[in-house]
JSON list of C-alpha atoms in Angstrom, two decimals:
[
{"chain": "A", "resi": 131, "resn": "MET", "atom": "CA", "xyz": [72.19, 20.29, 70.77]},
{"chain": "A", "resi": 132, "resn": "LYS", "atom": "CA", "xyz": [70.10, 17.76, 68.89]},
{"chain": "A", "resi": 133, "resn": "ILE", "atom": "CA", "xyz": [71.12, 16.15, 65.61]},
{"chain": "A", "resi": 134, "resn": "PHE", "atom": "CA", "xyz": [68.33, 15.17, 63.25]},
{"chain": "A", "resi": 135, "resn": "ALA", "atom": "CA", "xyz": [68.90, 13.29, 60.01]},
{"chain": "A", "resi": 136, "resn": "VAL", "atom": "CA", "xyz": [66.70, 12.43, 57.06]},
{"chain": "A", "resi": 137, "resn": "GLY", "atom": "CA", "xyz": [66.78, 8.99, 55.49]},
{"chain": "A", "resi": 138, "resn": "MET", "atom": "CA", "xyz": [65.91, 8.10, 51.90]},
{"chain": "A", "resi": 139, "resn": "ASN", "atom": "CA", "xyz": [65.60, 11.71, 50.73]},
{"chain": "A", "resi": 140, "resn": "TYR", "atom": "CA", "xyz": [67.21, 11.20, 47.30]},
{"chain": "A", "resi": 141, "resn": "ALA", "atom": "CA", "xyz": [65.55, 8.84, 44.82]},
{"chain": "A", "resi": 142, "resn": "ALA", "atom": "CA", "xyz": [68.79, 7.63, 43.23]},
{"chain": "A", "resi": 143, "resn": "HIS", "atom": "CA", "xyz": [70.23, 6.71, 46.63]},
{"chain": "A", "resi": 144, "resn": "ASN", "atom": "CA", "xyz": [67.04, 4.79, 47.46]},
{"chain": "A", "resi": 145, "resn": "LYS", "atom": "CA", "xyz": [67.52, 2.77, 44.28]},
{"chain": "A", "resi": 146, "resn": "GLU", "atom": "CA", "xyz": [71.17, 2.25, 45.13]},
{"chain": "A", "resi": 147, "resn": "GLN", "atom": "CA", "xyz": [70.21, 0.86, 48.55]},
{"chain": "A", "resi": 148, "resn": "LYS", "atom": "CA", "xyz": [67.27, -1.13, 47.12]},
{"chain": "A", "resi": 149, "resn": "ASN", "atom": "CA", "xyz": [64.72, 0.84, 49.14]},
{"chain": "A", "resi": 150, "resn": "THR", "atom": "CA", "xyz": [61.31, 0.50, 47.50]},
{"chain": "A", "resi": 151, "resn": "LEU", "atom": "CA", "xyz": [59.16, 2.55, 49.91]},
{"chain": "A", "resi": 152, "resn": "GLU", "atom": "CA", "xyz": [57.00, 5.26, 48.39]},
{"chain": "A", "resi": 153, "resn": "LEU", "atom": "CA", "xyz": [57.35, 7.93, 51.05]},
{"chain": "A", "resi": 154, "resn": "GLN", "atom": "CA", "xyz": [54.51, 10.22, 52.07]},
{"chain": "A", "resi": 155, "resn": "GLU", "atom": "CA", "xyz": [56.52, 12.06, 54.71]},
{"chain": "A", "resi": 156, "resn": "PRO", "atom": "CA", "xyz": [60.20, 12.42, 55.68]},
{"chain": "A", "resi": 157, "resn": "VAL", "atom": "CA", "xyz": [61.97, 9.54, 57.41]},
{"chain": "A", "resi": 158, "resn": "ILE", "atom": "CA", "xyz": [63.63, 11.02, 60.49]},
{"chain": "A", "resi": 159, "resn": "PHE", "atom": "CA", "xyz": [66.20, 9.53, 62.79]},
{"chain": "A", "resi": 160, "resn": "MET", "atom": "CA", "xyz": [68.47, 11.10, 65.38]},
{"chain": "A", "resi": 161, "resn": "LYS", "atom": "CA", "xyz": [72.18, 10.88, 65.96]},
{"chain": "A", "resi": 162, "resn": "ALA", "atom": "CA", "xyz": [73.52, 11.06, 69.51]},
{"chain": "A", "resi": 163, "resn": "ASP", "atom": "CA", "xyz": [75.95, 13.72, 70.70]},
{"chain": "A", "resi": 164, "resn": "SER", "atom": "CA", "xyz": [78.32, 12.48, 68.03]},
{"chain": "A", "resi": 165, "resn": "VAL", "atom": "CA", "xyz": [79.66, 15.56, 66.23]},
{"chain": "A", "resi": 166, "resn": "LEU", "atom": "CA", "xyz": [83.19, 15.55, 64.84]},
{"chain": "A", "resi": 167, "resn": "LYS", "atom": "CA", "xyz": [84.38, 18.96, 63.65]},
{"chain": "A", "resi": 168, "resn": "ASP", "atom": "CA", "xyz": [87.35, 21.28, 63.14]},
{"chain": "A", "resi": 169, "resn": "GLY", "atom": "CA", "xyz": [89.13, 18.86, 60.83]},
{"chain": "A", "resi": 170, "resn": "LYS", "atom": "CA", "xyz": [89.81, 16.31, 63.56]},
{"chain": "A", "resi": 171, "resn": "PRO", "atom": "CA", "xyz": [90.51, 12.78, 62.30]},
{"chain": "A", "resi": 172, "resn": "PHE", "atom": "CA", "xyz": [87.86, 10.08, 62.24]},
{"chain": "A", "resi": 173, "resn": "PHE", "atom": "CA", "xyz": [89.05, 6.86, 63.86]},
{"chain": "A", "resi": 174, "resn": "LEU", "atom": "CA", "xyz": [87.58, 3.69, 62.41]},
{"chain": "A", "resi": 175, "resn": "PRO", "atom": "CA", "xyz": [85.67, 1.86, 65.16]},
{"chain": "A", "resi": 176, "resn": "ASP", "atom": "CA", "xyz": [86.49, -1.74, 65.98]},
{"chain": "A", "resi": 177, "resn": "PHE", "atom": "CA", "xyz": [82.85, -2.91, 65.96]},
{"chain": "A", "resi": 178, "resn": "SER", "atom": "CA", "xyz": [82.33, -2.64, 62.20]},
{"chain": "A", "resi": 179, "resn": "SER", "atom": "CA", "xyz": [84.19, -3.78, 59.12]},
{"chain": "A", "resi": 180, "resn": "GLU", "atom": "CA", "xyz": [82.14, -1.63, 56.73]},
{"chain": "A", "resi": 181, "resn": "ILE", "atom": "CA", "xyz": [81.96, 2.06, 57.62]},
{"chain": "A", "resi": 182, "resn": "HIS", "atom": "CA", "xyz": [80.35, 4.04, 54.80]},
{"chain": "A", "resi": 183, "resn": "TYR", "atom": "CA", "xyz": [80.40, 7.77, 54.11]},
{"chain": "A", "resi": 184, "resn": "GLU", "atom": "CA", "xyz": [77.13, 9.54, 53.30]},
{"chain": "A", "resi": 185, "resn": "THR", "atom": "CA", "xyz": [77.69, 13.11, 52.17]},
{"chain": "A", "resi": 186, "resn": "GLU", "atom": "CA", "xyz": [74.95, 15.59, 53.05]},
{"chain": "A", "resi": 187, "resn": "ILE", "atom": "CA", "xyz": [74.07, 19.24, 53.27]},
{"chain": "A", "resi": 188, "resn": "VAL", "atom": "CA", "xyz": [73.70, 20.18, 56.93]},
{"chain": "A", "resi": 189, "resn": "ILE", "atom": "CA", "xyz": [71.72, 23.16, 58.15]},
{"chain": "A", "resi": 190, "resn": "LYS", "atom": "CA", "xyz": [71.94, 24.81, 61.56]},
{"chain": "A", "resi": 191, "resn": "ILE", "atom": "CA", "xyz": [68.81, 26.01, 63.36]},
{"chain": "A", "resi": 192, "resn": "CYS", "atom": "CA", "xyz": [69.10, 29.68, 64.32]},
{"chain": "A", "resi": 193, "resn": "ARG", "atom": "CA", "xyz": [66.02, 30.28, 66.49]},
{"chain": "A", "resi": 194, "resn": "LEU", "atom": "CA", "xyz": [63.60, 28.51, 68.80]},
{"chain": "A", "resi": 195, "resn": "GLY", "atom": "CA", "xyz": [60.60, 26.96, 67.06]},
{"chain": "A", "resi": 196, "resn": "LYS", "atom": "CA", "xyz": [57.78, 24.49, 67.48]},
{"chain": "A", "resi": 197, "resn": "ASN", "atom": "CA", "xyz": [55.00, 23.53, 65.02]},
{"chain": "A", "resi": 198, "resn": "ILE", "atom": "CA", "xyz": [56.62, 25.66, 62.35]},
{"chain": "A", "resi": 199, "resn": "ALA", "atom": "CA", "xyz": [54.55, 26.21, 59.22]},
{"chain": "A", "resi": 200, "resn": "GLU", "atom": "CA", "xyz": [56.37, 25.27, 56.03]},
{"chain": "A", "resi": 201, "resn": "GLU", "atom": "CA", "xyz": [55.99, 28.77, 54.58]},
{"chain": "A", "resi": 202, "resn": "PHE", "atom": "CA", "xyz": [57.87, 30.21, 57.58]},
{"chain": "A", "resi": 203, "resn": "ALA", "atom": "CA", "xyz": [60.51, 27.49, 57.91]},
{"chain": "A", "resi": 204, "resn": "SER", "atom": "CA", "xyz": [63.20, 29.46, 56.07]},
{"chain": "A", "resi": 205, "resn": "ARG", "atom": "CA", "xyz": [63.29, 31.90, 59.01]},
{"chain": "A", "resi": 206, "resn": "TYR", "atom": "CA", "xyz": [64.72, 29.17, 61.21]},
{"chain": "A", "resi": 207, "resn": "TYR", "atom": "CA", "xyz": [68.04, 28.53, 59.45]},
{"chain": "A", "resi": 208, "resn": "ASP", "atom": "CA", "xyz": [70.56, 30.84, 57.83]},
{"chain": "A", "resi": 209, "resn": "GLU", "atom": "CA", "xyz": [73.75, 28.75, 57.68]},
{"chain": "A", "resi": 210, "resn": "ALA", "atom": "CA", "xyz": [74.72, 25.52, 55.97]},
{"chain": "A", "resi": 211, "resn": "THR", "atom": "CA", "xyz": [77.69, 23.28, 55.38]},
{"chain": "A", "resi": 212, "resn": "VAL", "atom": "CA", "xyz": [78.56, 19.82, 54.09]},
{"chain": "A", "resi": 213, "resn": "GLY", "atom": "CA", "xyz": [78.81, 16.89, 56.47]},
{"chain": "A", "resi": 214, "resn": "ILE", "atom": "CA", "xyz": [79.26, 13.13, 56.61]},
{"chain": "A", "resi": 215, "resn": "ASP", "atom": "CA", "xyz": [76.73, 10.78, 58.17]},
{"chain": "A", "resi": 216, "resn": "PHE", "atom": "CA", "xyz": [78.99, 7.82, 58.84]},
{"chain": "A", "resi": 217, "resn": "THR", "atom": "CA", "xyz": [77.12, 4.51, 58.84]},
{"chain": "A", "resi": 218, "resn": "ALA", "atom": "CA", "xyz": [78.14, 1.05, 60.02]},
{"chain": "A", "resi": 219, "resn": "ARG", "atom": "CA", "xyz": [76.57, -0.63, 56.99]},
{"chain": "A", "resi": 220, "resn": "ASP", "atom": "CA", "xyz": [77.16, -4.21, 58.10]},
{"chain": "A", "resi": 221, "resn": "ILE", "atom": "CA", "xyz": [75.40, -3.57, 61.41]},
{"chain": "A", "resi": 222, "resn": "GLN", "atom": "CA", "xyz": [72.59, -1.71, 59.66]},
{"chain": "A", "resi": 223, "resn": "ARG", "atom": "CA", "xyz": [71.92, -4.60, 57.27]},
{"chain": "A", "resi": 224, "resn": "ARG", "atom": "CA", "xyz": [71.90, -7.15, 60.06]},
{"chain": "A", "resi": 225, "resn": "PHE", "atom": "CA", "xyz": [69.58, -5.21, 62.34]},
{"chain": "A", "resi": 226, "resn": "LYS", "atom": "CA", "xyz": [67.20, -4.22, 59.53]},
{"chain": "A", "resi": 227, "resn": "SER", "atom": "CA", "xyz": [66.89, -7.84, 58.46]},
{"chain": "A", "resi": 228, "resn": "LEU", "atom": "CA", "xyz": [65.80, -8.70, 61.99]},
{"chain": "A", "resi": 229, "resn": "GLY", "atom": "CA", "xyz": [63.38, -5.78, 62.25]},
{"chain": "A", "resi": 230, "resn": "LEU", "atom": "CA", "xyz": [65.36, -4.31, 65.13]},
{"chain": "A", "resi": 231, "resn": "PRO", "atom": "CA", "xyz": [66.27, -0.67, 65.86]},
{"chain": "A", "resi": 232, "resn": "TRP", "atom": "CA", "xyz": [69.61, 0.27, 64.37]},
{"chain": "A", "resi": 233, "resn": "GLU", "atom": "CA", "xyz": [70.64, 3.51, 66.08]},
{"chain": "A", "resi": 234, "resn": "ILE", "atom": "CA", "xyz": [74.05, 2.09, 66.93]},
{"chain": "A", "resi": 235, "resn": "CYS", "atom": "CA", "xyz": [74.95, 1.97, 63.24]},
{"chain": "A", "resi": 236, "resn": "LYS", "atom": "CA", "xyz": [74.16, 5.68, 62.79]},
{"chain": "A", "resi": 237, "resn": "ALA", "atom": "CA", "xyz": [74.66, 7.39, 66.14]},
{"chain": "A", "resi": 238, "resn": "PHE", "atom": "CA", "xyz": [78.00, 6.06, 67.39]},
{"chain": "A", "resi": 239, "resn": "ASP", "atom": "CA", "xyz": [80.71, 8.44, 68.60]},
{"chain": "A", "resi": 240, "resn": "ASN", "atom": "CA", "xyz": [82.02, 10.87, 65.95]},
{"chain": "A", "resi": 241, "resn": "SER", "atom": "CA", "xyz": [79.62, 9.56, 63.27]},
{"chain": "A", "resi": 242, "resn": "ALA", "atom": "CA", "xyz": [78.31, 13.07, 62.53]},
{"chain": "A", "resi": 243, "resn": "VAL", "atom": "CA", "xyz": [81.16, 14.88, 60.82]},
{"chain": "A", "resi": 244, "resn": "VAL", "atom": "CA", "xyz": [80.44, 18.52, 60.09]},
{"chain": "A", "resi": 245, "resn": "GLY", "atom": "CA", "xyz": [82.29, 21.13, 58.08]},
{"chain": "A", "resi": 246, "resn": "LYS", "atom": "CA", "xyz": [82.62, 24.87, 58.44]},
{"chain": "A", "resi": 247, "resn": "PHE", "atom": "CA", "xyz": [79.25, 26.63, 58.41]},
{"chain": "A", "resi": 248, "resn": "LEU", "atom": "CA", "xyz": [78.75, 29.56, 56.08]},
{"chain": "A", "resi": 249, "resn": "PRO", "atom": "CA", "xyz": [75.85, 32.00, 55.80]},
{"chain": "A", "resi": 250, "resn": "LEU", "atom": "CA", "xyz": [73.43, 31.08, 53.04]},
{"chain": "A", "resi": 251, "resn": "THR", "atom": "CA", "xyz": [73.91, 34.62, 51.75]},
{"chain": "A", "resi": 252, "resn": "SER", "atom": "CA", "xyz": [77.44, 33.59, 50.74]},
{"chain": "A", "resi": 253, "resn": "ILE", "atom": "CA", "xyz": [76.72, 30.14, 49.27]},
{"chain": "A", "resi": 254, "resn": "GLY", "atom": "CA", "xyz": [73.30, 30.51, 47.65]},
{"chain": "A", "resi": 255, "resn": "ASN", "atom": "CA", "xyz": [69.74, 29.21, 47.78]},
{"chain": "A", "resi": 256, "resn": "ALA", "atom": "CA", "xyz": [69.55, 26.33, 50.26]},
{"chain": "A", "resi": 257, "resn": "GLN", "atom": "CA", "xyz": [67.39, 24.36, 47.83]},
{"chain": "A", "resi": 258, "resn": "GLN", "atom": "CA", "xyz": [69.82, 24.73, 44.94]},
{"chain": "A", "resi": 259, "resn": "LEU", "atom": "CA", "xyz": [73.15, 23.83, 46.52]},
{"chain": "A", "resi": 260, "resn": "PRO", "atom": "CA", "xyz": [75.59, 21.61, 44.59]},
{"chain": "A", "resi": 261, "resn": "PHE", "atom": "CA", "xyz": [77.87, 19.58, 46.82]},
{"chain": "A", "resi": 262, "resn": "HIS", "atom": "CA", "xyz": [80.39, 16.80, 46.47]},
{"chain": "A", "resi": 263, "resn": "LEU", "atom": "CA", "xyz": [82.90, 14.65, 48.33]},
{"chain": "A", "resi": 264, "resn": "ASP", "atom": "CA", "xyz": [86.44, 13.89, 47.22]},
{"chain": "A", "resi": 265, "resn": "ILE", "atom": "CA", "xyz": [88.43, 11.02, 48.68]},
{"chain": "A", "resi": 266, "resn": "ASN", "atom": "CA", "xyz": [92.17, 11.12, 48.02]},
{"chain": "A", "resi": 267, "resn": "GLY", "atom": "CA", "xyz": [91.60, 13.73, 45.33]},
{"chain": "A", "resi": 268, "resn": "GLN", "atom": "CA", "xyz": [88.90, 11.83, 43.43]},
{"chain": "A", "resi": 269, "resn": "THR", "atom": "CA", "xyz": [85.22, 12.81, 43.44]},
{"chain": "A", "resi": 270, "resn": "VAL", "atom": "CA", "xyz": [83.21, 9.87, 44.79]},
{"chain": "A", "resi": 271, "resn": "GLN", "atom": "CA", "xyz": [79.81, 11.43, 45.52]},
{"chain": "A", "resi": 272, "resn": "GLN", "atom": "CA", "xyz": [77.94, 14.49, 44.33]},
{"chain": "A", "resi": 273, "resn": "GLY", "atom": "CA", "xyz": [74.45, 15.90, 44.46]},
{"chain": "A", "resi": 274, "resn": "ASN", "atom": "CA", "xyz": [72.31, 18.99, 44.54]},
{"chain": "A", "resi": 275, "resn": "THR", "atom": "CA", "xyz": [69.67, 19.87, 47.12]},
{"chain": "A", "resi": 276, "resn": "GLN", "atom": "CA", "xyz": [67.18, 20.47, 44.32]},
{"chain": "A", "resi": 277, "resn": "GLN", "atom": "CA", "xyz": [67.12, 16.66, 43.91]},
{"chain": "A", "resi": 278, "resn": "MET", "atom": "CA", "xyz": [65.64, 16.15, 47.38]},
{"chain": "A", "resi": 279, "resn": "ILE", "atom": "CA", "xyz": [62.32, 14.34, 47.71]},
{"chain": "A", "resi": 280, "resn": "PHE", "atom": "CA", "xyz": [61.42, 16.52, 50.70]},
{"chain": "A", "resi": 281, "resn": "THR", "atom": "CA", "xyz": [62.68, 20.10, 50.79]},
{"chain": "A", "resi": 282, "resn": "ILE", "atom": "CA", "xyz": [64.47, 21.59, 53.76]},
{"chain": "A", "resi": 283, "resn": "ASP", "atom": "CA", "xyz": [61.40, 23.66, 54.64]},
{"chain": "A", "resi": 284, "resn": "LYS", "atom": "CA", "xyz": [59.18, 20.56, 54.56]},
{"chain": "A", "resi": 285, "resn": "ILE", "atom": "CA", "xyz": [61.66, 18.73, 56.79]},
{"chain": "A", "resi": 286, "resn": "ILE", "atom": "CA", "xyz": [61.69, 21.54, 59.35]},
{"chain": "A", "resi": 287, "resn": "ALA", "atom": "CA", "xyz": [57.89, 21.75, 59.38]},
{"chain": "A", "resi": 288, "resn": "PHE", "atom": "CA", "xyz": [57.64, 17.99, 59.89]},
{"chain": "A", "resi": 289, "resn": "VAL", "atom": "CA", "xyz": [60.33, 17.66, 62.57]},
{"chain": "A", "resi": 290, "resn": "SER", "atom": "CA", "xyz": [58.99, 20.62, 64.55]},
{"chain": "A", "resi": 291, "resn": "ARG", "atom": "CA", "xyz": [55.64, 18.87, 64.98]},
{"chain": "A", "resi": 292, "resn": "PHE", "atom": "CA", "xyz": [57.36, 16.36, 67.24]},
{"chain": "A", "resi": 293, "resn": "PHE", "atom": "CA", "xyz": [60.40, 18.18, 68.63]},
{"chain": "A", "resi": 294, "resn": "THR", "atom": "CA", "xyz": [61.07, 21.74, 69.72]},
{"chain": "A", "resi": 295, "resn": "LEU", "atom": "CA", "xyz": [63.88, 23.07, 67.54]},
{"chain": "A", "resi": 296, "resn": "ARG", "atom": "CA", "xyz": [66.49, 25.08, 69.40]},
{"chain": "A", "resi": 297, "resn": "THR", "atom": "CA", "xyz": [69.32, 27.34, 68.33]},
{"chain": "A", "resi": 298, "resn": "GLY", "atom": "CA", "xyz": [72.29, 25.22, 67.32]},
{"chain": "A", "resi": 299, "resn": "ASP", "atom": "CA", "xyz": [70.37, 22.05, 66.45]},
{"chain": "A", "resi": 300, "resn": "LEU", "atom": "CA", "xyz": [71.60, 20.40, 63.25]},
{"chain": "A", "resi": 301, "resn": "ILE", "atom": "CA", "xyz": [69.66, 18.74, 60.44]},
{"chain": "A", "resi": 302, "resn": "TYR", "atom": "CA", "xyz": [71.40, 16.36, 58.04]},
{"chain": "A", "resi": 303, "resn": "THR", "atom": "CA", "xyz": [69.17, 16.57, 54.98]},
{"chain": "A", "resi": 304, "resn": "GLY", "atom": "CA", "xyz": [69.86, 13.26, 53.22]},
{"chain": "A", "resi": 305, "resn": "THR", "atom": "CA", "xyz": [72.45, 11.75, 50.92]},
{"chain": "A", "resi": 306, "resn": "PRO", "atom": "CA", "xyz": [72.49, 11.23, 47.14]},
{"chain": "A", "resi": 307, "resn": "GLU", "atom": "CA", "xyz": [73.75, 8.12, 45.38]},
{"chain": "A", "resi": 308, "resn": "GLY", "atom": "CA", "xyz": [77.40, 7.17, 45.53]},
{"chain": "A", "resi": 309, "resn": "VAL", "atom": "CA", "xyz": [77.88, 6.13, 49.15]},
{"chain": "A", "resi": 310, "resn": "GLY", "atom": "CA", "xyz": [80.76, 3.81, 49.89]},
{"chain": "A", "resi": 311, "resn": "PRO", "atom": "CA", "xyz": [83.37, 2.56, 52.38]},
{"chain": "A", "resi": 312, "resn": "VAL", "atom": "CA", "xyz": [86.31, 4.38, 53.93]},
{"chain": "A", "resi": 313, "resn": "LYS", "atom": "CA", "xyz": [89.65, 2.96, 55.07]},
{"chain": "A", "resi": 314, "resn": "ILE", "atom": "CA", "xyz": [92.55, 4.07, 57.19]},
{"chain": "A", "resi": 315, "resn": "GLY", "atom": "CA", "xyz": [94.56, 6.78, 55.47]},
{"chain": "A", "resi": 316, "resn": "ASP", "atom": "CA", "xyz": [91.72, 8.17, 53.36]},
{"chain": "A", "resi": 317, "resn": "HIS", "atom": "CA", "xyz": [91.61, 11.95, 52.98]},
{"chain": "A", "resi": 318, "resn": "LEU", "atom": "CA", "xyz": [88.04, 13.26, 52.78]},
{"chain": "A", "resi": 319, "resn": "GLN", "atom": "CA", "xyz": [87.24, 16.73, 51.44]},
{"chain": "A", "resi": 320, "resn": "GLY", "atom": "CA", "xyz": [83.68, 18.03, 51.19]},
{"chain": "A", "resi": 321, "resn": "TYR", "atom": "CA", "xyz": [82.60, 20.95, 49.04]},
{"chain": "A", "resi": 322, "resn": "VAL", "atom": "CA", "xyz": [79.56, 23.15, 48.62]},
{"chain": "A", "resi": 323, "resn": "GLY", "atom": "CA", "xyz": [79.95, 24.46, 45.11]},
{"chain": "A", "resi": 324, "resn": "ASP", "atom": "CA", "xyz": [83.66, 25.25, 44.85]},
{"chain": "A", "resi": 325, "resn": "LYS", "atom": "CA", "xyz": [84.05, 26.02, 48.56]},
{"chain": "A", "resi": 326, "resn": "LEU", "atom": "CA", "xyz": [86.05, 23.48, 50.57]},
{"chain": "A", "resi": 327, "resn": "LEU", "atom": "CA", "xyz": [84.24, 23.28, 53.91]},
{"chain": "A", "resi": 328, "resn": "LEU", "atom": "CA", "xyz": [85.18, 19.82, 55.18]},
{"chain": "A", "resi": 329, "resn": "ASP", "atom": "CA", "xyz": [88.70, 18.39, 55.30]},
{"chain": "A", "resi": 330, "resn": "PHE", "atom": "CA", "xyz": [89.85, 15.46, 57.46]},
{"chain": "A", "resi": 331, "resn": "PHE", "atom": "CA", "xyz": [91.58, 12.07, 57.48]},
{"chain": "A", "resi": 332, "resn": "VAL", "atom": "CA", "xyz": [90.48, 8.59, 58.46]},
{"chain": "A", "resi": 333, "resn": "ARG", "atom": "CA", "xyz": [92.79, 6.99, 61.03]}
]
């Protein structure tokens, strides 16, 4: 299974992070075999003092594809959920300032938290999905996939130019504004609409 993620796909988040790039195509990075699922706890790593949540809609690829045309991309996914792209923000800032690769801040063990997948037929149009994250009962981040700079179908078309997509591959589609740190004891709950699909603790 491959895990693809899209950076800077919500304008308000770009402003929040002081990103000034005017993007002509999606910014893609990959996370290692780092999935955390089934409500298992996330353990804060000892190499960072600033682990941030980034709440995202995640889609699952349902068929083999390569060089997929945008108009046919919707045939390649039929389930979605909400997930967290955990980021070691302090490491990211340091490495970016040096112009160095920063995979270790995004692809470390258990940094790709994923909720329960549901068929799109039960949760709605993939490009009109409201989602939000609650921490300790308070909403800290919310967005809607209609706010994306690049749509899911555009992302699939772009990624499949470079990588063969296989059944079970995941795509994290980008995060809206409102990212922030987590601490030991936090209870994270992610929703698509009013459906609770992600529920775990930070240890």
